[in-house]
Short mmCIF file of C-alpha atoms and ligand atoms in Angstrom, two decimals:
data_model
loop_
_atom_site.label_atom_id
_atom_site.label_comp_id
_atom_site.label_asym_id
_atom_site.label_seq_id
_atom_site.Cartn_x
_atom_site.Cartn_y
_atom_site.Cartn_z
CA MET P 1 73.88 39.71 136.62
CA ASP P 2 71.42 39.51 139.35
CA VAL P 3 68.03 37.85 139.16
CA ARG P 4 65.21 39.85 141.31
CA PHE P 5 61.63 39.76 141.69
CA GLN P 6 59.14 42.61 141.44
CA ARG P 7 55.65 42.09 142.51
CA GLY P 8 52.57 44.17 142.42
CA PRO P 9 50.28 45.68 139.66
CA SER P 10 51.99 46.06 136.23
CA GLY P 11 51.63 49.94 136.15
CA GLU P 12 54.25 49.78 139.15
CA TRP P 13 57.01 47.92 137.25
CA LYS P 14 60.28 49.33 136.36
CA ALA P 15 62.96 48.23 133.96
CA ASN P 16 64.81 49.69 131.24
CA VAL P 17 63.08 47.03 128.99
CA VAL P 18 60.62 44.30 129.21
CA LEU P 19 60.85 41.21 126.99
CA ALA P 20 57.60 39.81 125.63
CA PHE P 21 57.21 36.42 123.85
CA ALA P 22 54.97 36.01 120.88
CA PHE P 23 53.80 33.15 118.75
CA LYS P 24 53.66 33.75 114.99
CA GLY P 25 50.24 34.59 113.86
CA GLU P 26 48.65 35.11 117.03
CA ASP P 27 47.99 38.72 118.48
CA ILE P 28 50.44 39.98 120.97
CA ARG P 29 47.66 42.14 122.78
CA THR P 30 46.22 38.94 123.97
CA GLN P 31 49.26 36.95 124.60
CA ALA P 32 50.95 39.56 126.79
CA LYS P 33 48.05 41.13 128.51
CA ALA P 34 49.89 42.63 131.41
CA LEU P 35 52.07 44.35 128.83
CA ILE P 36 49.26 46.56 127.55
CA ASP P 37 48.72 47.66 130.94
CA VAL P 38 52.28 48.32 131.91
CA ALA P 39 52.67 49.88 128.31
CA PRO P 40 49.48 51.24 126.92
CA TRP P 41 51.23 52.78 124.14
CA LEU P 42 52.19 49.40 122.60
CA ASP P 43 48.44 49.06 121.79
CA ILE P 44 48.81 51.57 119.08
CA ALA P 45 52.42 51.37 118.23
CA PRO P 46 52.74 51.09 114.31
CA ALA P 47 55.82 48.66 114.91
CA LEU P 48 53.59 46.17 116.36
CA ASN P 49 52.21 45.19 112.98
CA ASP P 50 55.55 44.76 111.30
CA PHE P 51 56.55 42.02 113.93
CA LYS P 52 55.39 38.27 112.45
CA GLY P 53 56.53 36.40 115.47
CA GLU P 54 59.16 34.26 113.47
CA ALA P 55 61.45 32.10 115.81
CA GLY P 56 64.28 34.20 116.54
CA GLU P 57 62.72 37.31 115.40
CA ILE P 58 63.40 40.52 117.72
CA GLY P 59 61.16 43.74 117.46
CA LEU P 60 62.17 46.66 119.45
CA LEU P 61 59.51 49.06 120.40
CA TYR P 62 59.84 52.56 122.04
CA GLY P 63 57.53 54.39 124.34
CA HIS P 64 57.66 57.71 125.61
CA PRO P 65 61.05 58.11 127.51
CA LYS P 66 59.68 59.37 130.84
CA ILE P 67 57.49 56.34 131.34
CA ALA P 68 58.61 53.57 133.65
CA ILE P 69 58.77 50.93 130.84
CA PRO P 70 60.05 52.75 127.72
CA ARG P 71 60.94 50.05 125.78
CA ILE P 72 59.53 46.47 124.88
CA ILE P 73 61.53 43.89 123.03
CA LEU P 74 59.29 41.36 121.39
CA CYS P 75 60.66 37.89 121.28
CA GLY P 76 59.57 35.68 118.20
CA LEU P 77 58.71 32.12 119.07
CA GLY P 78 57.58 30.74 115.58
CA GLY P 79 54.70 28.64 115.43
CA ARG P 80 52.88 27.42 118.57
CA ASP P 81 52.90 23.84 117.35
CA SER P 82 56.75 23.76 117.07
CA TYR P 83 57.35 25.33 120.49
CA THR P 84 60.02 23.68 122.45
CA VAL P 85 62.11 25.17 125.45
CA ASP P 86 64.81 25.34 123.15
CA THR P 87 62.84 27.94 121.00
CA LEU P 88 62.50 29.87 124.52
CA ARG P 89 66.20 29.73 125.09
CA LYS P 90 67.31 30.72 121.77
CA SER P 91 64.47 33.56 121.72
CA VAL P 92 65.72 34.88 125.13
CA SER P 93 69.55 34.73 124.22
CA ALA P 94 68.54 37.01 120.90
CA ALA P 95 66.89 39.50 123.05
CA MET P 96 69.87 39.74 125.49
CA GLN P 97 72.31 40.19 122.55
CA LYS P 98 70.05 43.29 121.82
CA CYS P 99 70.14 44.68 125.34
CA ARG P 100 73.90 44.24 125.46
CA GLU P 101 74.26 46.36 122.17
CA LEU P 102 71.78 49.00 123.62
CA LYS P 103 73.54 48.77 126.88
CA LEU P 104 70.21 48.31 128.82
CA GLU P 105 70.93 47.80 132.74
CA ASN P 106 67.68 46.59 133.68
CA ILE P 107 65.67 43.93 131.96
CA GLY P 108 62.00 43.03 132.88
CA ILE P 109 60.42 39.63 132.21
CA ASP P 110 56.72 39.10 132.78
CA VAL P 111 56.27 35.75 134.36
CA GLU P 112 52.50 35.41 133.30
CA THR P 113 53.54 35.33 129.75
CA LEU P 114 56.45 32.74 130.50
CA SER P 115 54.04 30.70 132.42
CA GLY P 116 51.40 30.91 129.88
CA LEU P 117 53.84 29.12 127.05
CA PRO P 118 53.31 25.50 126.29
CA GLY P 119 54.83 23.04 128.81
CA GLU P 120 55.51 23.41 132.58
CA ALA P 121 55.59 27.03 133.80
CA ALA P 122 58.53 26.33 136.16
CA ARG P 123 60.36 24.89 133.24
CA ASN P 124 60.01 27.86 131.26
CA VAL P 125 60.92 30.37 133.91
CA GLU P 126 64.19 28.25 134.66
CA GLU P 127 65.07 28.10 131.14
CA ALA P 128 64.47 31.77 130.74
CA VAL P 129 66.70 32.67 133.32
CA VAL P 130 69.51 30.36 132.36
CA ALA P 131 69.38 31.66 128.69
CA ALA P 132 69.42 35.18 129.86
CA ILE P 133 72.49 34.84 131.93
CA LEU P 134 74.49 32.38 129.68
CA PRO P 135 75.06 34.41 126.67
CA MET P 136 76.46 37.37 128.46
CA TYR P 137 79.57 35.37 129.73
CA THR P 138 82.97 36.82 128.77
CA TYR P 139 86.43 35.54 129.73
CA GLU P 140 88.12 38.87 130.44
CA ARG P 141 90.66 37.78 133.22
CA PHE P 142 93.79 38.47 131.11
CA ARG P 143 92.77 41.49 129.28
CA THR P 144 94.54 44.69 129.98
CA THR P 145 94.01 46.61 126.90
CA ARG P 146 90.56 46.55 125.71
CA LYS P 147 89.32 49.91 126.49
CA GLU P 148 85.71 49.19 127.21
CA PRO P 149 84.79 45.56 128.33
CA LEU P 150 81.65 44.26 126.65
CA PHE P 151 78.72 45.58 128.53
CA THR P 152 76.73 43.34 130.81
CA PRO P 153 73.10 44.25 132.17
CA SER P 154 73.12 44.50 135.93
CA TRP P 155 69.88 42.54 136.52
CA ILE P 156 66.88 40.80 135.07
CA SER P 157 63.74 41.12 137.04
CA LEU P 158 60.77 38.90 136.95
CA PHE P 159 57.49 40.57 137.56
CA PHE P 160 54.65 38.98 139.11
CA ALA P 161 51.41 40.67 138.89
CA GLY P 162 50.09 39.22 141.97
CA ASP P 163 51.89 37.53 144.88
CA ILE P 164 55.23 35.94 143.93
CA ASP P 165 54.68 32.29 143.27
CA SER P 166 57.14 30.53 145.55
CA GLU P 167 57.71 27.42 142.93
CA LEU P 168 58.53 29.85 140.20
CA ARG P 169 60.83 31.83 142.17
CA ASP P 170 62.56 28.53 143.16
CA ALA P 171 62.66 27.67 139.52
CA ALA P 172 64.17 31.02 138.78
CA ARG P 173 66.83 30.71 141.76
CA ARG P 174 67.62 27.36 140.37
CA GLY P 175 68.17 28.52 136.93
CA GLU P 176 70.58 31.38 138.24
CA SER P 177 72.26 28.91 140.35
CA ALA P 178 72.92 26.57 137.31
CA ALA P 179 74.22 29.43 135.38
CA ALA P 180 76.78 30.47 138.04
CA GLY P 181 77.84 26.63 138.20
CA ILE P 182 78.28 26.95 134.50
CA TYR P 183 80.13 30.38 134.68
CA LEU P 184 82.61 28.78 136.95
CA THR P 185 82.95 25.78 134.70
CA ARG P 186 83.64 28.26 131.64
CA ASP P 187 86.46 30.07 133.80
CA LEU P 188 88.26 26.90 134.75
CA VAL P 189 88.10 25.48 131.22
CA ASN P 190 88.98 28.69 129.36
CA GLY P 191 91.57 29.50 131.74
CA PRO P 192 95.16 28.76 130.38
CA ALA P 193 97.04 25.62 131.46
CA ASN P 194 99.60 27.88 133.20
CA LEU P 195 96.93 29.09 135.36
CA VAL P 196 94.85 26.10 135.75
CA THR P 197 96.99 23.55 137.11
CA PRO P 198 96.32 20.66 139.34
CA SER P 199 97.08 22.62 142.29
CA PHE P 200 95.09 25.70 141.38
CA LEU P 201 92.21 23.22 140.95
CA GLU P 202 92.82 21.92 144.53
CA GLU P 203 92.59 25.51 145.96
CA GLN P 204 89.30 25.96 143.80
CA ALA P 205 87.85 23.03 145.64
CA GLY P 206 89.28 24.42 148.99
CA LYS P 207 87.40 27.59 148.11
CA LEU P 208 83.89 25.81 147.46
CA ALA P 209 84.42 23.75 150.47
CA ALA P 210 84.93 27.00 152.71
CA ARG P 211 82.02 29.08 151.09
CA TYR P 212 79.37 26.14 150.94
CA GLY P 213 80.48 23.64 153.83
CA PHE P 214 81.44 20.75 151.51
CA THR P 215 84.42 18.48 152.59
CA VAL P 216 87.56 17.92 150.37
CA ARG P 217 90.16 15.27 150.33
CA VAL P 218 93.42 15.52 148.27
CA LEU P 219 95.92 13.11 147.34
CA ASN P 220 99.22 14.35 146.02
CA ARG P 221 101.87 13.03 143.57
CA GLU P 222 103.45 10.80 146.09
CA GLU P 223 100.25 9.55 147.74
CA ILE P 224 98.76 8.52 144.45
CA ALA P 225 101.85 6.59 143.51
CA ARG P 226 101.80 5.01 147.13
CA GLU P 227 98.08 4.17 146.91
CA GLY P 228 99.02 1.94 143.82
CA MET P 229 97.49 3.94 141.06
CA GLY P 230 100.21 3.01 138.43
CA ALA P 231 97.87 3.95 135.60
CA PHE P 232 97.30 7.53 136.87
CA GLU P 233 101.03 7.82 137.95
CA SER P 234 102.04 6.86 134.32
CA VAL P 235 100.18 9.97 132.92
CA PHE P 236 101.88 12.36 135.46
CA LYS P 237 105.62 10.91 135.18
CA GLY P 238 106.41 13.50 132.42
CA ALA P 239 105.07 16.46 134.35
CA VAL P 240 106.66 18.87 136.63
CA GLU P 241 103.23 20.49 137.81
CA ASP P 242 102.17 18.10 140.38
CA ALA P 243 99.33 16.03 140.01
CA ARG P 244 96.27 15.88 142.57
CA LEU P 245 93.33 13.46 143.10
CA ILE P 246 90.63 15.58 144.58
CA ALA P 247 87.34 14.59 146.02
CA ILE P 248 84.85 16.94 147.26
CA GLU P 249 81.56 15.89 149.03
CA HIS P 250 78.13 17.55 149.55
CA CYS P 251 76.48 15.48 152.38
CA PRO P 252 73.14 16.70 153.70
CA LYS P 253 72.40 16.14 157.34
CA GLY P 254 71.51 12.57 158.34
CA ARG P 255 72.59 11.34 154.81
CA SER P 256 76.03 10.36 155.83
CA GLY P 257 75.12 6.70 155.90
CA ASP P 258 73.50 6.94 152.33
CA LYS P 259 75.67 5.22 149.46
CA PRO P 260 76.24 8.19 147.32
CA VAL P 261 76.13 9.42 143.87
CA VAL P 262 79.77 9.61 142.39
CA PHE P 263 80.78 11.72 139.62
CA VAL P 264 84.20 11.18 138.19
CA GLY P 265 85.79 13.76 135.80
CA LYS P 266 88.82 13.77 133.75
CA GLY P 267 90.80 16.57 134.95
CA VAL P 268 93.91 16.69 132.31
CA THR P 269 94.89 20.55 132.66
CA PHE P 270 96.76 20.08 129.24
CA ASP P 271 97.19 17.20 127.08
CA THR P 272 100.06 17.39 124.65
CA GLY P 273 99.68 13.58 124.32
CA GLY P 274 102.96 12.84 125.89
CA ILE P 275 105.87 10.98 124.12
CA SER P 276 102.78 10.28 121.33
CA LEU P 277 102.82 13.80 120.86
CA LYS P 278 99.84 15.55 119.63
CA PRO P 279 100.21 17.75 116.13
CA SER P 280 100.93 21.37 116.99
CA ALA P 281 97.86 22.61 115.27
CA ASN P 282 95.13 23.69 117.77
CA MET P 283 97.16 21.97 120.35
CA GLY P 284 96.32 25.14 122.83
CA ASP P 285 92.65 23.78 122.78
CA MET P 286 93.75 21.08 124.85
CA LYS P 287 93.70 23.27 128.02
CA SER P 288 89.74 22.28 128.05
CA ASP P 289 90.96 18.61 128.54
CA MET P 290 89.97 19.20 132.20
CA GLY P 291 86.24 19.98 130.89
CA GLY P 292 84.77 16.82 132.84
CA ALA P 293 86.52 17.93 136.24
CA GLY P 294 85.40 21.31 135.30
CA ALA P 295 81.87 20.40 135.00
CA ILE P 296 82.05 18.84 138.59
CA PHE P 297 83.15 22.09 139.93
CA GLY P 298 80.12 23.70 138.27
CA LEU P 299 77.84 21.24 139.86
CA PHE P 300 79.33 22.06 143.21
CA GLU P 301 79.05 25.85 142.64
CA ALA P 302 75.35 25.42 141.87
CA ILE P 303 74.75 23.11 144.75
CA GLY P 304 76.38 25.71 146.87
CA GLN P 305 74.16 28.80 145.50
CA MET P 306 71.05 26.74 145.65
CA GLY P 307 71.49 26.73 149.41
CA GLY P 308 73.14 23.15 149.40
CA GLN P 309 71.46 21.11 152.12
CA ALA P 310 67.72 22.06 151.31
CA ALA P 311 67.83 22.10 147.85
CA VAL P 312 69.86 18.62 146.89
CA ASP P 313 68.92 16.27 149.49
CA ARG P 314 71.22 13.58 148.29
CA ARG P 315 74.82 12.69 149.12
CA ILE P 316 77.09 13.79 146.03
CA ILE P 317 80.50 13.30 145.69
CA GLY P 318 83.01 14.55 142.97
CA VAL P 319 86.34 12.63 142.06
CA MET P 320 89.00 14.50 139.84
CA PRO P 321 91.88 13.05 138.77
CA CYS P 322 93.98 16.20 137.68
CA THR P 323 97.41 16.06 135.96
CA GLU P 324 99.18 17.42 132.88
CA ASN P 325 100.12 14.86 130.01
CA MET P 326 103.55 16.05 128.88
CA PRO P 327 106.54 14.54 126.98
CA ASP P 328 109.74 14.35 129.06
CA GLY P 329 112.80 12.16 129.82
CA GLN P 330 110.79 10.80 132.76
CA ALA P 331 107.85 10.38 130.57
CA THR P 332 105.84 7.08 129.80
CA ARG P 333 107.06 5.39 126.62
CA PRO P 334 104.56 3.74 124.24
CA GLY P 335 105.20 0.03 125.12
CA ASP P 336 105.54 0.42 129.02
CA VAL P 337 103.37 -1.69 131.05
CA VAL P 338 101.82 -0.25 134.40
CA LYS P 339 99.78 -1.96 137.07
CA SER P 340 96.52 -0.13 137.72
CA LEU P 341 94.81 0.31 141.31
CA SER P 342 92.44 -2.72 140.58
CA GLY P 343 95.58 -5.01 140.01
CA GLN P 344 95.05 -5.18 136.25
CA THR P 345 97.86 -4.67 133.93
CA ILE P 346 97.91 -2.16 130.92
CA GLU P 347 100.26 -1.89 127.99
CA ILE P 348 100.45 1.50 127.09
CA ILE P 349 100.32 1.72 123.36
CA ASN P 350 99.68 5.29 122.90
CA THR P 351 100.52 8.02 125.65
CA ASP P 352 97.68 10.21 124.18
CA ALA P 353 95.04 7.88 125.25
CA GLU P 354 95.78 9.17 128.88
CA GLY P 355 92.13 10.26 130.03
CA ARG P 356 91.49 6.39 130.51
CA LEU P 357 94.50 5.90 132.35
CA ILE P 358 93.84 8.46 135.02
CA LEU P 359 89.93 7.70 135.07
CA CYS P 360 90.19 3.91 135.73
CA ASP P 361 92.51 4.38 138.74
CA ALA P 362 90.11 7.20 140.02
CA MET P 363 86.76 5.09 139.37
CA THR P 364 88.64 2.17 141.44
CA TRP P 365 89.51 4.28 144.24
CA ALA P 366 85.92 5.90 144.13
CA GLN P 367 84.29 2.55 144.59
CA ARG P 368 86.65 1.52 147.17
CA GLU P 369 86.39 4.55 149.15
CA TYR P 370 82.51 5.40 148.63
CA ASP P 371 80.77 2.29 147.31
CA PRO P 372 78.72 4.58 145.13
CA ALA P 373 74.97 3.76 144.57
CA LEU P 374 75.65 5.20 141.17
CA MET P 375 78.80 6.23 139.59
CA VAL P 376 78.95 8.50 136.43
CA ASP P 377 82.42 9.35 134.76
CA LEU P 378 82.57 12.27 132.20
CA ALA P 379 85.43 13.08 130.21
CA THR P 380 86.60 14.78 127.11
CA LEU P 381 88.01 11.49 126.11
CA THR P 382 88.12 10.75 122.46
CA GLY P 383 88.52 12.79 119.21
CA ALA P 384 86.51 9.86 117.56
CA CYS P 385 83.56 11.19 119.54
CA LEU P 386 83.47 14.06 117.44
CA ILE P 387 83.73 12.16 114.15
CA ALA P 388 80.72 9.73 115.53
CA LEU P 389 78.41 12.56 116.89
CA GLY P 390 79.75 16.04 115.88
CA ASN P 391 80.11 19.01 118.20
CA ASP P 392 76.85 19.35 119.60
CA VAL P 393 76.21 15.89 120.94
CA ALA P 394 77.84 13.76 123.66
CA ALA P 395 78.06 10.03 123.86
CA VAL P 396 76.56 8.21 126.78
CA PHE P 397 77.25 4.61 127.77
CA ALA P 398 75.54 2.74 130.64
CA THR P 399 75.11 -0.49 132.33
CA ASP P 400 71.22 -0.38 132.14
CA GLU P 401 68.87 1.40 129.54
CA VAL P 402 67.07 2.97 132.48
CA LEU P 403 70.25 5.04 133.34
CA SER P 404 70.97 5.88 129.42
CA ASP P 405 67.54 6.97 129.04
CA THR P 406 67.28 9.09 132.26
CA ILE P 407 70.70 10.91 131.38
CA ARG P 408 69.49 11.63 127.94
CA LYS P 409 66.07 13.07 128.76
CA GLU P 410 67.38 15.00 131.87
CA GLY P 411 70.07 16.37 129.51
CA GLU P 412 67.59 17.21 126.68
CA THR P 413 65.61 19.12 129.21
CA VAL P 414 68.25 21.40 129.95
CA GLY P 415 69.79 21.45 126.66
CA ASP P 416 72.49 19.41 126.95
CA LEU P 417 72.22 16.67 124.20
CA TYR P 418 73.60 13.01 124.47
CA TRP P 419 73.21 10.02 122.05
CA PRO P 420 73.55 6.19 123.24
CA LEU P 421 76.69 4.16 122.12
CA PRO P 422 77.11 0.43 122.90
CA LEU P 423 79.16 -1.29 125.32
CA TRP P 424 79.40 -4.39 123.75
CA ASP P 425 82.17 -6.64 124.98
CA ARG P 426 82.91 -8.00 121.54
CA TYR P 427 84.87 -5.01 120.80
CA PHE P 428 87.01 -5.80 123.77
CA GLU P 429 88.99 -8.17 121.37
CA ASP P 430 90.66 -4.95 120.11
CA LEU P 431 92.09 -4.09 123.43
CA LYS P 432 93.72 -7.41 124.02
CA SER P 433 97.58 -7.32 124.65
CA ASP P 434 100.12 -9.82 124.21
CA VAL P 435 102.10 -8.75 127.35
CA ALA P 436 99.60 -7.53 129.79
CA ASP P 437 95.89 -7.62 130.72
CA MET P 438 94.83 -4.95 128.07
CA LYS P 439 96.14 -2.51 125.71
CA ASN P 440 95.10 1.22 126.36
CA VAL P 441 93.99 1.79 122.74
CA GLY P 442 92.75 -0.63 120.00
CA GLY P 443 92.32 0.40 116.35
CA ARG P 444 90.80 3.70 115.13
CA GLU P 445 87.53 2.04 114.53
CA GLY P 446 84.95 2.73 117.11
CA GLY P 447 87.56 4.85 119.10
CA THR P 448 84.86 6.08 121.63
CA ILE P 449 83.46 2.60 122.26
CA ASN P 450 86.86 1.15 122.95
CA ALA P 451 87.50 3.83 125.57
CA ALA P 452 84.17 3.09 127.20
CA LEU P 453 85.09 -0.57 127.07
CA PHE P 454 88.43 -0.02 128.57
CA LEU P 455 86.76 1.89 131.29
CA LYS P 456 84.25 -0.80 131.96
CA GLN P 457 87.09 -3.32 132.83
CA PHE P 458 87.38 -1.19 136.08
CA VAL P 459 83.77 -0.99 137.27
CA ASP P 460 82.87 -3.72 139.75
CA GLU P 461 80.22 -6.40 138.85
CA GLY P 462 76.69 -5.11 139.50
CA ARG P 463 77.75 -1.58 140.07
CA ARG P 464 75.46 1.09 138.30
CA TRP P 465 77.60 3.16 135.93
CA ALA P 466 77.56 5.43 133.20
CA HIS P 467 80.08 7.04 131.10
CA LEU P 468 79.76 10.58 129.07
CA ASP P 469 82.18 11.30 126.23
CA ILE P 470 81.82 15.05 126.27
CA ALA P 471 84.82 15.67 123.97
CA GLY P 472 82.64 17.42 121.27
CA PRO P 473 80.38 19.82 123.24
CA THR P 474 82.80 21.06 125.99
CA PHE P 475 84.88 23.47 123.98
CA ARG P 476 83.65 25.16 120.79
CA SER P 477 85.35 27.07 118.15
CA LYS P 478 82.17 28.98 117.21
CA LYS P 479 79.85 30.75 119.22
CA SER P 480 76.62 29.18 119.81
CA PRO P 481 72.98 30.96 121.22
CA LEU P 482 74.05 30.26 124.85
CA SER P 483 77.70 30.39 124.90
CA PRO P 484 80.60 32.61 123.24
CA PHE P 485 83.28 30.45 121.49
CA GLY P 486 85.42 28.44 124.06
CA ALA P 487 84.27 26.63 127.09
CA THR P 488 80.19 25.92 126.99
CA GLY P 489 79.81 24.51 130.71
CA PHE P 490 78.42 21.40 128.90
CA ALA P 491 77.34 18.65 131.38
CA VAL P 492 76.92 20.89 134.54
CA ARG P 493 73.26 21.02 134.04
CA THR P 494 72.75 17.51 133.34
CA LEU P 495 74.92 16.61 136.47
CA LEU P 496 72.38 19.05 138.73
CA GLN P 497 69.41 17.29 137.26
CA LEU P 498 70.98 13.95 138.18
CA ALA P 499 71.73 15.32 141.64
CA LEU P 500 68.21 16.96 142.20
CA ASN P 501 66.14 13.96 140.82
CA GLY P 502 68.38 10.81 141.13
CA VAL P 503 67.78 7.97 138.74
CA GLU P 504 65.10 5.34 139.18
CA ASP P 505 66.20 3.01 142.28
CA VAL P 506 68.71 5.48 143.22
CA LYS P 507 67.01 7.57 145.69
N1 BES N 1 91.82 14.65 125.03
C1 BES N 1 91.84 13.85 124.17
C2 BES N 1 90.59 13.67 123.21
C3 BES N 1 90.04 14.82 122.55
C4 BES N 1 90.42 15.10 121.22
C5 BES N 1 89.22 15.85 123.35
C6 BES N 1 89.65 16.20 120.65
C7 BES N 1 88.73 16.99 122.67
C8 BES N 1 88.89 17.19 121.45
C9 BES N 1 92.32 12.34 124.24
O1 BES N 1 93.29 12.42 125.44
C10 BES N 1 93.03 11.78 123.07
O2 BES N 1 94.08 12.54 122.71
N2 BES N 1 92.54 10.97 122.57
C11 BES N 1 93.18 10.05 121.32
C12 BES N 1 92.97 8.52 121.68
C13 BES N 1 93.63 7.79 120.73
C14 BES N 1 95.06 8.08 120.80
C15 BES N 1 93.19 6.40 120.81
C16 BES N 1 92.51 10.51 120.47
O3 BES N 1 91.13 10.78 120.31
O4 BES N 1 92.93 10.68 119.36
ZN1 ZN N 2 95.28 12.35 124.83
ZN1 ZN N 3 92.82 13.88 126.68
#
């Protein structure tokens, strides 16, 4: 679905339908003035009086079929006082589901009504575009028998009554790029593990690099082992599919001397648990265990689509340790001790706590290779995070409060929810080992914090670092307003916000 812009007097606009937003208890005629010009029949449509403007309410109004705008979908926003950008997202999503049902090809949105909503005009435009595209996602790659694929509109058009406002046009383009990134992430995370292997991800990185001018570095199984990443190696020992450490870099001209922002994403393409085998119920969902790496791919797709260099003037690197976690005669046993790249030794109590084992070596490598100004790792790391924060919210841990707050706020702006958990060293007691420097698991209590504290042992003193446990929101068994069931693309937009805006002191 493309985003287009139409300018000129509203009498000249063309679309199968125009979306109009309305608050409860306010007259639509005053809220959407341009629409009355475009569809004068609206003024006398009896259905107008039936529409109350409740949040999520949809009103479908028909004019004469021969006129340029034969339909209007009224989108209720509820009371003006309780409006947030999330209300707008849900309302656009409901309207788009209706458009899908009615098989409408061309959907118009009047920018003036969007900019008239509370909050920043550019934000409302960006969110409306994102919310129009995201609910239309489907994963059809392996369907051969469905007679008719789900209908998807061809384009949404933003109508400007006067000249096209470049700030609002850029906001719309940003939304379109972010949505394209999320589509890629969803494809990778929904993709079954026999397709989405570490080498498949290497290919994806290569394609992104070729299309948008990023640089890619890849270490294979032997190189990872030779480098001394014993923790990473312990996870791929049981796998036949070859592991990869993939690094992808966006470096705008003149920025190669800058310390980069580095994102490190867990790329476990399938997590059986290894010798500490998981129960079989829902094990298939563990194809989503590369959701951290998947979000980084989405980020780079978004940066690329935005025109890279001009849009994101900051050096950004994604580091993705990718492997399966399989049981096998060669697989790591519980009780094995391995040496990480940092030199610290780890007693592997549970081979299902594999994410931290690949991340710790990837983070050590990333710090040595790139000396990041800021390092953020993201991972579907612990089931305990679902118990603590549920399905909608990810955990954020950070070396300082400014960083944690920035991530929480940037995330909230774009609809990714985070809540902080503590990185207190007292819980490290649980991770002490009799035979090595640490164990890879503690007790069941505070499992999400234990995992974060394990990772903390591999972060250089003074390094700015945040850890995002995205186990809950990455892959969902139910649909939500912006996402069908399955992969959501969570965190792509958070990473994009961080790439665009940086964090205080990390410019
Ligand atoms: N990939 C899982 C975590 C997970 C669980 C993500 C459910 C998404 C949904 C991770 O590798 C894992 O298995 N963690 C263990 C850790 C435990 C052994 C300390 C867990 O959460 O049970
Ligand atoms: Zn696991
Ligand atoms: Zn895992």
